[in-house]
Amino acid sequence: HGAVTLLLRQLGILGNFVLYSSSGLLALYIYFQIPVGALLLYPAFYALKIDAYVASMLLGAISRQYWMKIG
């Protein structure tokens, strides 16, 4: 068993956690996919120009509308 798993079991946070169960594999998959997704999306967000955001604000859009329609 890993050190983090043993520590969480001693603290009572983690009950009978098995890595090879469906919930354990899901946790591992999410733990891997979130950083990969951030690394893949970073260049796309970096390419967005501030001019488009400012123009949308001048035309009366709210931040949510900018991200839904443009970003």
Coordinates of C-alpha atoms in Angstrom, one line a residue:
H1 CA 0.0 0.0 0.0
G2 CA 1.1 3.6 -0.6
A3 CA 2.0 6.0 2.1
V4 CA -0.8 8.4 1.2
T5 CA -3.4 5.5 1.2
L6 CA -2.1 4.3 4.6
L7 CA -2.2 7.9 6.0
L8 CA -5.8 8.5 4.8
R9 CA -6.9 5.1 6.2
Q10 CA -5.4 6.0 9.6
L11 CA -7.2 9.4 9.6
G12 CA -10.5 7.7 8.7
I13 CA -10.9 9.6 5.5
L14 CA -10.4 6.5 3.3
G15 CA -12.3 3.4 4.1
N16 CA -11.7 0.2 2.2
F17 CA -10.3 1.8 -1.0
V18 CA -9.1 -0.6 -3.7
L19 CA -7.2 0.9 -6.6
Y20 CA -8.3 -1.9 -9.0
S21 CA -12.0 -1.3 -8.3
S22 CA -14.1 0.8 -10.7
S23 CA -14.0 3.8 -8.3
G24 CA -10.3 3.4 -7.8
L25 CA -9.6 3.3 -11.6
L26 CA -12.0 6.3 -12.1
A27 CA -10.0 8.3 -9.5
L28 CA -6.7 7.4 -11.1
Y29 CA -8.1 8.3 -14.6
I30 CA -9.3 11.7 -13.4
Y31 CA -6.1 12.3 -11.5
F32 CA -4.2 11.8 -14.8
Q33 CA -6.6 13.5 -17.2
I34 CA -7.1 16.9 -15.4
P35 CA -3.4 17.9 -15.8
V36 CA -3.2 16.6 -19.4
G37 CA -6.3 18.5 -20.3
A38 CA -4.9 21.7 -18.7
L39 CA -1.7 21.3 -20.7
L40 CA -3.5 20.7 -23.9
L41 CA -5.9 23.6 -23.5
Y42 CA -3.3 26.1 -22.3
P43 CA -2.1 27.1 -25.8
A44 CA -5.7 27.6 -26.9
F45 CA -6.4 30.0 -24.0
Y46 CA -3.1 31.7 -24.6
A47 CA -4.0 32.4 -28.2
L48 CA -7.2 34.3 -27.2
K49 CA -6.7 38.0 -27.7
I50 CA -7.6 40.5 -25.0
D51 CA -9.1 42.7 -27.8
A52 CA -12.0 40.3 -28.4
Y53 CA -12.8 40.4 -24.6
V54 CA -12.7 44.2 -24.5
A55 CA -14.7 44.5 -27.6
S56 CA -17.4 42.1 -26.3
M57 CA -17.5 44.1 -23.0
L58 CA -17.9 47.4 -25.0
L59 CA -20.8 45.9 -26.8
G60 CA -22.6 45.0 -23.6
A61 CA -21.7 41.3 -23.1
I62 CA -21.1 39.9 -19.7
S63 CA -18.1 37.6 -19.0
R64 CA -20.2 34.5 -19.2
Q65 CA -21.4 35.4 -22.7
Y66 CA -17.8 36.0 -23.8
W67 CA -16.8 32.5 -22.7
M68 CA -19.9 30.9 -24.2
K69 CA -19.8 32.6 -27.6
I70 CA -16.2 33.6 -28.3
G71 CA -13.8 32.0 -25.8

